[in-house]
Coordinates of C-alpha atoms and ligand atoms in Angstrom, one line a residue:
M142 CA 26.0 48.1 -3.2
A143 CA 28.6 45.4 -3.1
V144 CA 28.1 41.8 -4.4
G145 CA 30.4 39.5 -2.4
G146 CA 32.9 42.3 -1.7
L147 CA 33.2 43.6 -5.2
P148 CA 31.5 46.7 -6.4
N149 CA 28.4 45.8 -8.5
N150 CA 29.5 47.5 -11.7
L151 CA 33.1 46.1 -11.6
S152 CA 31.7 42.7 -10.9
A153 CA 28.9 42.7 -13.5
D154 CA 31.2 43.8 -16.2
M155 CA 34.0 41.5 -15.3
H156 CA 31.6 38.6 -15.1
A157 CA 30.0 39.3 -18.5
A158 CA 33.4 39.5 -20.0
L159 CA 34.5 36.3 -18.6
L160 CA 31.2 34.6 -19.5
N161 CA 31.5 35.8 -23.2
Y162 CA 35.1 34.5 -23.4
I163 CA 34.0 31.1 -22.0
T164 CA 31.0 30.9 -24.4
A165 CA 33.0 31.8 -27.4
H166 CA 35.7 29.1 -26.7
R167 CA 33.1 26.5 -25.4
Q168 CA 34.0 23.9 -28.1
R169 CA 37.8 24.2 -27.7
F170 CA 37.5 23.8 -23.9
L171 CA 35.6 20.6 -24.4
D172 CA 38.0 19.3 -27.3
E173 CA 41.0 19.9 -25.1
L174 CA 39.6 18.1 -22.1
F175 CA 38.6 15.1 -24.4
D176 CA 42.2 14.9 -25.6
W177 CA 43.4 14.5 -21.9
L178 CA 40.5 12.1 -21.2
R179 CA 41.7 9.8 -24.0
I180 CA 45.1 9.1 -22.1
P181 CA 44.2 6.2 -19.8
S182 CA 46.0 7.5 -16.7
V183 CA 45.2 4.6 -14.3
S184 CA 47.5 4.9 -11.4
A185 CA 46.7 1.5 -9.8
Q186 CA 47.8 -0.4 -13.0
P187 CA 51.6 -0.6 -13.7
Q188 CA 51.0 -1.2 -17.4
H189 CA 49.7 2.3 -17.7
R190 CA 53.0 4.0 -16.3
P191 CA 53.7 5.4 -19.8
D192 CA 50.2 6.9 -19.9
M193 CA 50.7 8.5 -16.6
D194 CA 53.9 10.2 -18.0
R195 CA 52.0 11.3 -21.0
A196 CA 49.0 12.6 -19.0
A197 CA 51.3 14.7 -16.9
Q198 CA 53.2 16.0 -19.8
W199 CA 50.0 16.8 -21.6
L200 CA 48.8 19.0 -18.7
A201 CA 52.3 20.7 -18.4
D202 CA 52.0 21.5 -22.1
R203 CA 48.6 23.0 -21.8
L204 CA 49.8 25.1 -18.7
S205 CA 52.9 26.2 -20.7
E206 CA 50.8 27.5 -23.6
L207 CA 49.4 30.1 -21.0
G208 CA 52.8 31.5 -20.3
P209 CA 53.3 30.6 -16.7
T210 CA 56.3 31.9 -14.7
T211 CA 57.3 28.3 -14.2
V212 CA 56.0 24.9 -15.3
E213 CA 57.8 21.7 -14.5
L214 CA 57.3 18.0 -13.7
L215 CA 58.3 17.3 -10.1
P216 CA 59.7 13.9 -9.9
T217 CA 58.7 11.7 -6.8
P218 CA 59.6 8.1 -6.1
G219 CA 56.3 7.3 -7.7
L220 CA 54.4 9.4 -10.3
P221 CA 55.5 13.0 -11.3
I222 CA 53.6 16.0 -9.9
V223 CA 52.7 18.8 -12.4
Y224 CA 53.7 22.0 -11.0
A225 CA 53.2 25.5 -12.5
E226 CA 53.3 29.1 -11.1
F227 CA 51.7 32.2 -12.6
R228 CA 53.1 35.0 -10.6
V229 CA 51.5 38.5 -10.6
G230 CA 53.0 40.3 -7.7
P231 CA 53.6 40.1 -3.9
D232 CA 50.4 42.2 -3.0
A233 CA 48.1 39.6 -4.6
P234 CA 47.0 36.7 -2.7
T235 CA 48.4 33.3 -3.6
V236 CA 46.2 30.3 -4.4
L237 CA 47.5 26.8 -4.5
I238 CA 45.4 24.7 -6.8
Y239 CA 45.6 21.0 -6.0
G240 CA 44.1 18.1 -8.0
H241 CA 44.9 14.7 -9.5
Y242 CA 45.5 13.5 -13.2
D243 CA 45.2 9.8 -12.2
V244 CA 41.9 8.0 -12.6
Q245 CA 40.5 4.9 -11.2
P246 CA 40.7 1.7 -13.2
A247 CA 37.8 1.5 -15.6
E248 CA 37.0 -2.2 -15.1
P249 CA 34.5 -3.9 -15.7
F250 CA 34.8 -2.6 -19.3
E251 CA 31.7 -4.5 -20.5
L252 CA 29.4 -2.3 -18.4
W253 CA 30.4 0.8 -20.0
E254 CA 28.0 2.1 -22.7
S255 CA 30.9 3.6 -24.6
P256 CA 34.5 2.8 -24.1
P257 CA 35.9 4.7 -21.0
F258 CA 38.8 6.3 -22.7
E259 CA 36.8 7.4 -25.8
P260 CA 35.1 10.5 -24.4
R261 CA 31.8 11.4 -25.8
L262 CA 28.9 13.8 -25.2
G263 CA 25.5 12.3 -24.4
L264 CA 22.3 12.8 -22.5
L265 CA 21.5 11.5 -19.0
G266 CA 18.2 12.5 -17.4
G267 CA 17.8 15.3 -19.9
E268 CA 21.2 16.8 -19.2
E269 CA 24.2 16.9 -21.4
K270 CA 27.0 14.9 -20.0
I271 CA 30.7 14.1 -20.9
F272 CA 31.0 10.3 -20.4
A273 CA 34.7 9.1 -19.7
R274 CA 36.7 7.8 -16.9
G275 CA 38.1 10.8 -15.2
A276 CA 35.4 13.2 -16.6
C277 CA 34.5 14.3 -13.2
D278 CA 37.1 12.6 -11.0
D279 CA 39.3 14.7 -11.4
K280 CA 40.5 15.5 -15.0
G281 CA 37.5 17.5 -15.9
Q282 CA 37.6 19.4 -12.6
V283 CA 41.3 20.1 -12.8
Y284 CA 40.9 21.3 -16.4
M285 CA 38.2 23.8 -15.2
H286 CA 41.0 25.5 -13.3
V287 CA 43.3 25.6 -16.3
K288 CA 40.5 27.1 -18.4
A289 CA 39.6 29.5 -15.5
T290 CA 43.1 30.8 -15.5
E291 CA 43.2 31.2 -19.4
A292 CA 39.8 33.1 -19.2
L293 CA 41.2 35.5 -16.6
L294 CA 44.5 36.0 -18.4
R295 CA 42.6 37.1 -21.6
N296 CA 40.3 39.2 -19.7
G297 CA 42.2 41.7 -17.6
G298 CA 44.8 39.4 -16.0
L299 CA 45.1 37.1 -12.9
P300 CA 43.9 38.9 -9.7
C301 CA 45.9 36.3 -7.7
N302 CA 49.1 34.4 -7.9
L303 CA 48.4 30.9 -8.8
K304 CA 50.3 27.7 -8.3
F305 CA 49.1 24.5 -9.7
F306 CA 50.2 21.2 -8.0
I307 CA 48.6 18.3 -9.7
E308 CA 49.6 14.8 -8.6
G309 CA 49.3 11.2 -10.1
E310 CA 48.7 9.1 -7.1
E311 CA 45.5 10.3 -5.5
E312 CA 43.5 7.3 -6.3
V313 CA 45.9 5.1 -4.8
G314 CA 46.5 6.9 -1.6
S315 CA 48.8 9.7 -2.4
E316 CA 51.7 7.7 -1.0
H317 CA 54.5 10.1 -2.0
L318 CA 52.7 13.5 -1.8
A319 CA 53.3 14.3 1.8
Q320 CA 57.0 14.0 1.3
A321 CA 56.7 16.1 -1.9
I322 CA 54.9 18.9 0.1
L323 CA 57.7 18.9 2.8
D324 CA 60.4 18.9 0.1
H325 CA 58.9 21.9 -1.8
K326 CA 57.5 23.6 1.1
D327 CA 59.0 27.0 0.3
R328 CA 57.6 27.0 -3.2
L329 CA 54.2 25.9 -2.1
A330 CA 53.7 28.8 0.3
C331 CA 50.3 30.3 -0.3
D332 CA 47.2 32.0 1.2
V333 CA 44.8 29.3 0.5
V334 CA 44.6 25.8 -1.1
L335 CA 41.9 25.4 -3.7
I336 CA 40.6 21.9 -4.7
S337 CA 37.9 20.8 -7.1
D338 CA 37.6 17.2 -6.5
T339 CA 34.3 17.0 -4.6
A340 CA 30.5 17.2 -5.5
M341 CA 27.7 19.6 -5.0
I342 CA 24.2 18.6 -3.5
A343 CA 22.5 19.4 -6.9
N344 CA 22.8 21.8 -9.8
D345 CA 19.9 23.8 -8.2
H346 CA 21.2 23.4 -4.7
P347 CA 24.9 24.6 -4.9
S348 CA 27.1 23.7 -2.0
I349 CA 30.6 24.0 -0.7
T350 CA 32.3 21.0 0.9
V351 CA 33.3 21.6 4.4
G352 CA 34.2 18.1 5.6
L353 CA 35.7 15.0 4.1
R354 CA 36.1 11.7 5.8
G355 CA 39.5 10.1 6.5
I356 CA 40.2 6.5 5.5
A357 CA 42.0 3.4 7.0
Y358 CA 42.5 0.9 4.2
M359 CA 43.4 -2.7 5.4
E360 CA 44.2 -6.1 3.7
V361 CA 43.4 -9.3 5.6
S362 CA 44.6 -12.9 4.6
V363 CA 43.5 -16.1 6.2
Y364 CA 45.8 -19.1 5.7
G365 CA 44.6 -22.7 6.4
P366 CA 46.1 -26.0 5.0
N367 CA 49.3 -25.9 3.1
R368 CA 47.4 -26.6 -0.2
D369 CA 44.0 -26.6 -1.7
L370 CA 42.2 -29.8 -0.5
H371 CA 39.4 -32.0 -1.8
S372 CA 36.3 -30.6 -0.1
G373 CA 34.8 -34.1 0.2
V374 CA 37.8 -35.8 1.8
Y375 CA 38.7 -32.8 4.2
G376 CA 35.5 -30.7 4.3
G377 CA 34.2 -30.7 7.8
A378 CA 37.5 -31.7 9.4
V379 CA 39.7 -28.8 8.3
A380 CA 38.9 -25.1 8.8
N381 CA 37.9 -23.4 5.5
P382 CA 39.8 -20.0 5.2
I383 CA 36.8 -18.4 3.3
N384 CA 34.4 -19.5 5.8
V385 CA 36.6 -18.3 8.5
L386 CA 37.1 -14.9 6.8
C387 CA 33.5 -14.5 6.4
E388 CA 32.8 -15.3 10.0
L389 CA 35.3 -12.8 11.1
I390 CA 33.9 -10.1 8.9
A391 CA 30.3 -10.8 10.0
Q392 CA 31.5 -10.0 13.5
L393 CA 32.9 -6.5 12.6
K394 CA 29.3 -5.0 12.7
D395 CA 26.3 -5.6 15.1
E396 CA 22.5 -5.8 14.3
Q397 CA 22.5 -1.9 14.7
G398 CA 25.1 -1.5 12.1
R399 CA 27.6 -0.3 14.7
I400 CA 31.1 -1.2 14.2
T401 CA 32.2 -3.6 17.0
I402 CA 36.1 -3.0 17.0
P403 CA 36.9 -2.1 20.6
G404 CA 37.7 1.7 20.9
F405 CA 36.6 2.4 17.4
Y406 CA 34.0 5.1 18.5
D407 CA 36.1 6.6 21.3
A408 CA 37.4 9.7 19.4
V409 CA 34.3 10.1 17.2
E410 CA 33.0 13.6 17.1
E411 CA 29.3 13.5 17.7
L412 CA 27.3 16.3 16.1
S413 CA 25.1 18.5 18.2
A414 CA 21.3 18.4 17.9
E415 CA 21.5 21.8 16.2
E416 CA 24.1 20.6 13.7
R417 CA 22.0 17.6 12.9
A418 CA 18.9 19.6 12.5
E419 CA 20.8 21.9 10.1
M420 CA 21.8 18.9 8.1
A421 CA 18.3 17.5 7.9
R422 CA 17.3 20.8 6.1
I423 CA 19.7 19.7 3.1
H424 CA 17.7 18.9 0.1
F425 CA 17.6 15.0 -0.2
D426 CA 15.1 12.8 -1.8
L427 CA 15.3 9.2 -0.4
E428 CA 13.0 7.7 -3.0
A429 CA 15.0 9.2 -6.0
Y430 CA 18.3 8.0 -4.2
K431 CA 16.9 4.4 -4.0
A432 CA 15.5 4.6 -7.5
A433 CA 18.9 5.8 -9.0
L434 CA 20.6 3.0 -7.5
N435 CA 17.9 0.5 -8.0
L436 CA 17.9 -0.3 -4.2
P437 CA 15.0 -2.2 -2.5
A438 CA 15.9 -0.4 0.7
V439 CA 18.7 1.7 2.2
S440 CA 20.9 0.4 5.2
G441 CA 23.2 1.7 7.8
E442 CA 23.7 2.6 11.4
A443 CA 20.6 2.6 13.4
G444 CA 19.5 6.2 14.5
Y445 CA 21.0 8.1 11.7
T446 CA 19.6 9.3 8.3
T447 CA 21.0 8.4 4.9
L448 CA 22.7 11.6 4.5
E449 CA 24.4 11.4 7.9
R450 CA 25.4 7.7 7.5
G451 CA 27.2 8.8 4.3
S452 CA 29.1 11.8 5.7
I453 CA 29.3 12.5 9.3
R454 CA 29.4 8.6 10.6
P455 CA 32.3 6.3 10.3
T456 CA 31.9 3.2 8.2
L457 CA 33.5 -0.2 7.5
D458 CA 33.1 -1.9 4.1
V459 CA 34.7 -4.8 2.3
N460 CA 35.9 -3.6 -1.0
G461 CA 36.9 -7.0 -2.3
I462 CA 37.1 -10.6 -1.3
W463 CA 38.7 -13.4 -3.0
G464 CA 39.8 -17.1 -2.8
G465 CA 39.1 -20.6 -3.8
Y466 CA 37.5 -21.4 -7.3
Q467 CA 36.0 -18.7 -9.2
G468 CA 36.0 -20.2 -12.8
Q469 CA 33.3 -21.6 -14.7
G470 CA 31.1 -24.6 -13.5
S471 CA 32.1 -26.0 -10.2
K472 CA 35.2 -27.4 -8.5
T473 CA 35.2 -29.0 -5.1
V474 CA 37.8 -27.5 -3.3
L475 CA 38.7 -26.4 0.3
P476 CA 40.9 -23.6 -0.4
A477 CA 44.2 -23.0 1.3
E478 CA 43.8 -19.2 1.7
A479 CA 41.3 -16.3 1.6
H480 CA 41.8 -12.6 1.4
A481 CA 39.8 -9.4 1.8
K482 CA 40.4 -5.7 1.3
I483 CA 38.4 -3.7 3.9
S484 CA 38.4 0.1 4.3
M485 CA 37.1 2.2 7.2
R486 CA 35.9 5.8 6.5
L487 CA 36.7 8.0 9.4
V488 CA 35.2 11.2 10.9
P489 CA 36.8 14.1 12.8
N490 CA 39.1 13.2 15.6
Q491 CA 39.5 9.6 14.5
D492 CA 43.2 8.8 13.7
P493 CA 43.9 6.4 10.7
A494 CA 46.9 4.7 12.4
T495 CA 45.1 4.2 15.8
V496 CA 42.0 2.7 13.9
A497 CA 44.2 0.4 11.7
Q498 CA 45.9 -0.8 15.0
Q499 CA 42.5 -1.3 16.7
F500 CA 41.4 -3.3 13.7
A501 CA 44.4 -5.5 13.5
D502 CA 44.4 -6.3 17.2
Y503 CA 40.7 -7.2 17.1
L504 CA 40.9 -9.5 14.2
R505 CA 43.8 -11.3 15.6
Q506 CA 41.9 -11.8 18.7
L507 CA 38.8 -13.0 17.1
A508 CA 40.7 -15.4 14.6
P509 CA 40.3 -19.1 15.7
P510 CA 43.3 -21.3 16.5
T511 CA 42.5 -23.3 13.3
V512 CA 44.0 -20.8 10.9
R513 CA 46.8 -18.2 10.7
I514 CA 45.8 -14.6 9.9
E515 CA 47.9 -11.6 8.6
V516 CA 46.5 -8.0 8.7
R517 CA 48.3 -5.2 6.8
E518 CA 47.6 -1.6 6.5
L519 CA 47.5 -0.4 2.8
H520 CA 47.1 3.2 3.3
G521 CA 45.4 5.8 5.5
G522 CA 44.3 9.5 5.5
Q523 CA 43.1 12.0 8.1
P524 CA 39.5 13.3 8.1
F525 CA 39.1 17.0 7.5
V526 CA 36.7 19.8 8.4
M527 CA 36.9 23.5 7.6
P528 CA 35.1 26.4 9.3
T529 CA 32.5 28.4 7.3
G530 CA 33.9 31.7 8.8
A531 CA 37.2 31.4 7.0
P532 CA 37.9 34.2 4.5
A533 CA 38.5 31.7 1.7
Y534 CA 35.2 30.1 2.4
K535 CA 33.6 33.6 2.1
A536 CA 35.2 34.1 -1.3
A537 CA 33.9 30.7 -2.6
E538 CA 30.5 31.5 -1.3
A539 CA 30.4 35.0 -3.1
A540 CA 31.6 33.4 -6.3
L541 CA 29.0 30.7 -6.3
T542 CA 26.3 33.2 -5.1
Q543 CA 27.2 35.3 -8.2
T544 CA 27.2 32.5 -10.8
Y545 CA 24.4 30.4 -9.4
G546 CA 22.1 33.2 -8.3
T547 CA 21.6 31.6 -5.0
K548 CA 23.7 31.2 -1.9
P549 CA 25.5 27.8 -1.5
I550 CA 25.2 25.8 1.7
P551 CA 28.1 24.1 3.5
A552 CA 27.9 20.3 3.3
R553 CA 30.0 17.5 4.6
E554 CA 30.9 14.7 2.1
G555 CA 31.7 11.1 2.6
G556 CA 34.6 10.6 0.3
S557 CA 38.3 11.2 1.2
I558 CA 41.3 13.3 -0.2
P559 CA 43.8 12.1 2.1
I560 CA 46.3 14.9 1.5
V561 CA 43.9 17.8 2.5
A562 CA 44.7 17.5 6.2
T563 CA 48.4 17.6 5.4
F564 CA 48.0 20.8 3.4
A565 CA 46.2 22.4 6.1
R566 CA 48.8 21.3 8.8
E567 CA 52.1 21.8 6.9
L568 CA 51.1 25.0 5.0
G569 CA 49.1 26.4 7.8
V570 CA 46.4 27.6 5.4
D571 CA 42.8 27.2 4.8
V572 CA 41.6 24.7 2.2
V573 CA 38.6 25.3 0.1
L574 CA 36.9 22.3 -1.5
L575 CA 35.0 24.0 -4.3
G576 CA 33.8 20.9 -6.4
F577 CA 31.3 20.9 -9.3
G578 CA 30.6 17.2 -9.6
L579 CA 27.4 15.5 -8.4
N580 CA 27.2 12.2 -6.6
S581 CA 25.2 10.8 -9.4
D582 CA 28.2 11.3 -11.8
A583 CA 29.2 7.6 -11.3
L584 CA 32.7 8.3 -9.9
H585 CA 34.8 5.0 -9.8
S586 CA 31.8 3.4 -11.5
P587 CA 31.2 2.4 -15.2
N588 CA 29.8 5.3 -17.2
E589 CA 31.4 8.1 -15.2
N590 CA 30.2 11.4 -16.4
F591 CA 30.4 15.1 -15.9
G592 CA 27.7 17.6 -16.8
T593 CA 28.6 20.2 -19.4
F594 CA 26.8 22.7 -17.4
N595 CA 28.9 21.8 -14.3
Y596 CA 32.1 21.9 -16.3
F597 CA 31.3 25.5 -17.7
K598 CA 29.7 26.8 -14.4
G599 CA 32.9 25.6 -12.6
I600 CA 35.2 27.5 -15.0
E601 CA 33.1 30.6 -14.5
S602 CA 32.8 30.3 -10.7
L603 CA 36.5 29.6 -10.3
A604 CA 37.6 32.6 -12.1
L605 CA 35.3 34.7 -10.0
F606 CA 36.6 33.0 -7.0
H607 CA 40.0 34.6 -7.5
H608 CA 38.5 38.0 -8.0
H609 CA 36.6 37.7 -4.8
L610 CA 39.6 36.4 -2.9
S611 CA 41.8 39.3 -4.1
A612 CA 39.0 41.8 -3.1
Q613 CA 39.2 40.7 0.5
P614 CA 41.3 42.8 2.9
R615 CA 44.6 40.8 3.5
A616 CA 45.9 39.9 6.9
Ligands
BES924 N1 37.2 12.9 -5.7 C1 37.3 11.8 -4.9 C2 36.9 12.1 -3.5 C3 35.5 12.5 -3.2 C4 34.5 12.0 -3.9 C5 35.2 13.4 -2.3 C6 33.2 12.4 -3.8 C7 34.0 13.8 -2.0 C8 33.1 13.4 -2.8 C9 38.7 11.3 -4.8 O1 39.3 11.2 -6.2 C10 38.7 9.8 -4.3 O2 38.1 8.9 -4.9 N2 39.5 9.5 -3.2 C11 39.6 8.2 -2.7 C12 40.7 8.3 -1.8 C13 41.3 6.9 -1.3 C14 41.9 6.2 -2.5 C15 42.4 7.2 -0.3 C16 38.4 7.8 -2.0 O3 37.7 8.6 -1.5 O4 38.0 6.6 -2.1
ZN925 ZN1 38.3 9.2 -6.9

C-alpha cells in the first residue's frame, strides 16, 4: 500500500522522525521566529529602510547556518531579495520557495493589545497564537520553510534541491520583482514554485489555494478652487472636491452591487453551475463570519454567496479617502482638493492594465466640468488559477492528507500575490500555494496572529511535501 506515492513504512518512519525533531526543537523554532518578528520590516514606510536590511540579513544568516550551497542578498533598485540554494543533485526535483519578509504597517497602534513588534504567545478562541505584525503574513510562513529545511537536513537529508527567493516589497506591489526574475532567470530554474502566503479554510478543513485574485490599484485626485475657502462665503457657489469625489465613487457601483465601469465584466470568467455547486459545499458558517467581524449584515453583488463574493467575483473598494479638515472640533472650510485610493480585485481573464484604463476613462467621463481630476495607477497584478491535476498539487495533497489525516480540498482565495502569474509565465512551471494561515488571523489588521498549531503543522507538512514531490516520476 502506498500513501501519496510513498511506501507506507518509509513514509511512516520518516514522518515520525521529522515529527520528533520538530517537537524536540519546538521552543527554539518559536524563539527564532520571535527574533525576526521583532524587526519592524514595514516596506511602505521609508523610515524602516534600515529595518528592511536588517530583516533580510537576519534571514540570510539563519539560512547560512543550515549550510546552503549559496546564500546572498540580491540587490534591486528597491529592497534586497534573500536568495539561497541547497543543491542535492541533478536527479532530484528543484523547488523554488517564494515568500516575503516585508510586513504591512501596524497602524493604528492603539488598537493592538500588545505592541506589534513585541511578539507574544496568547490564547484566542481557545487556541494558542503568536501575536505580532507579520506572524502569519508572511514571516511566520516563510520561517516554516526554513525550519522544514532544517528538519529534513537533520533527518536523512533533502529530497529536493531547494532555492529560497524571499522578497521585501510584496506588501507594496512587488515593483522590482518581475525584473529580478528576468535578471536571474537561469538561477531560478526549477520544477515548481512553492509559496506559503495564503490561508486554509479551517484547521479541521485543510485546503490548498488554487486561485488568487489580481489587482488594479488606483489613486484619484479632485481639484477645485486654488485654495481652501470659507464654506459660508463660497459654499453652494463653488464645487466642493470632496462632495464631487463622493458622488463619483457612488456611481462606480449600482444597487445590485455591480461595478458600472463600461467593459469591466467583459473578460470575467463565469463559473459553471457545477463549479459553483462544488464551492457551495465548502465549510462556511455565515453567522460565525458575521459574529467574528461584528457585522449587522453582509453585503455584496446580488446573486452570489459571501464565499463567492470574496473569491471568484471582482470587486471595487475605496482603501482610503482624505481632504479638508480632519482635526479636532470644527473648521468651516470648502477644501481645494480631495483624494482617494481605490483598488479593484480581479478574477481570471481580467487584465490589470485594461481595467486601470477603463477605470480612468470612466472617471474622467463622469467628472463634472466644475473640477479637475487626475487618475493614476499605483500598481497592478494578474489573477491566477492552477489546475488540481498538476503533479505538484498532488504532492501537496498527499502531504496534507498525511499530516492532517484528511484530504484537503482546492479553494480559491480573494487576496493577491501579484508575482505568482509572472512566475508561472516566465519560469514555465506550476505554482503551489500551500498556506497555513486562517482568514481569522487578522492579516493587515491590528492583533495579527498565527496559530502555533498552524506554524508547526506547516513545518511538518512542507517537509513531507518535498518527499512526496521527489517520489513522483519525473517528466
Ligand atoms: N498574504 C497576502 C495575500 C493573501 C492573503 C492571499 C490572504 C490569500 C489570502 C499578501 O501578503 C498580500 O496581502 N498581498 C497584497 C498584494 C497587494 C499589495 C498587491 C494584497 O492582497 O492586498
Ligand atoms: Zn499581506
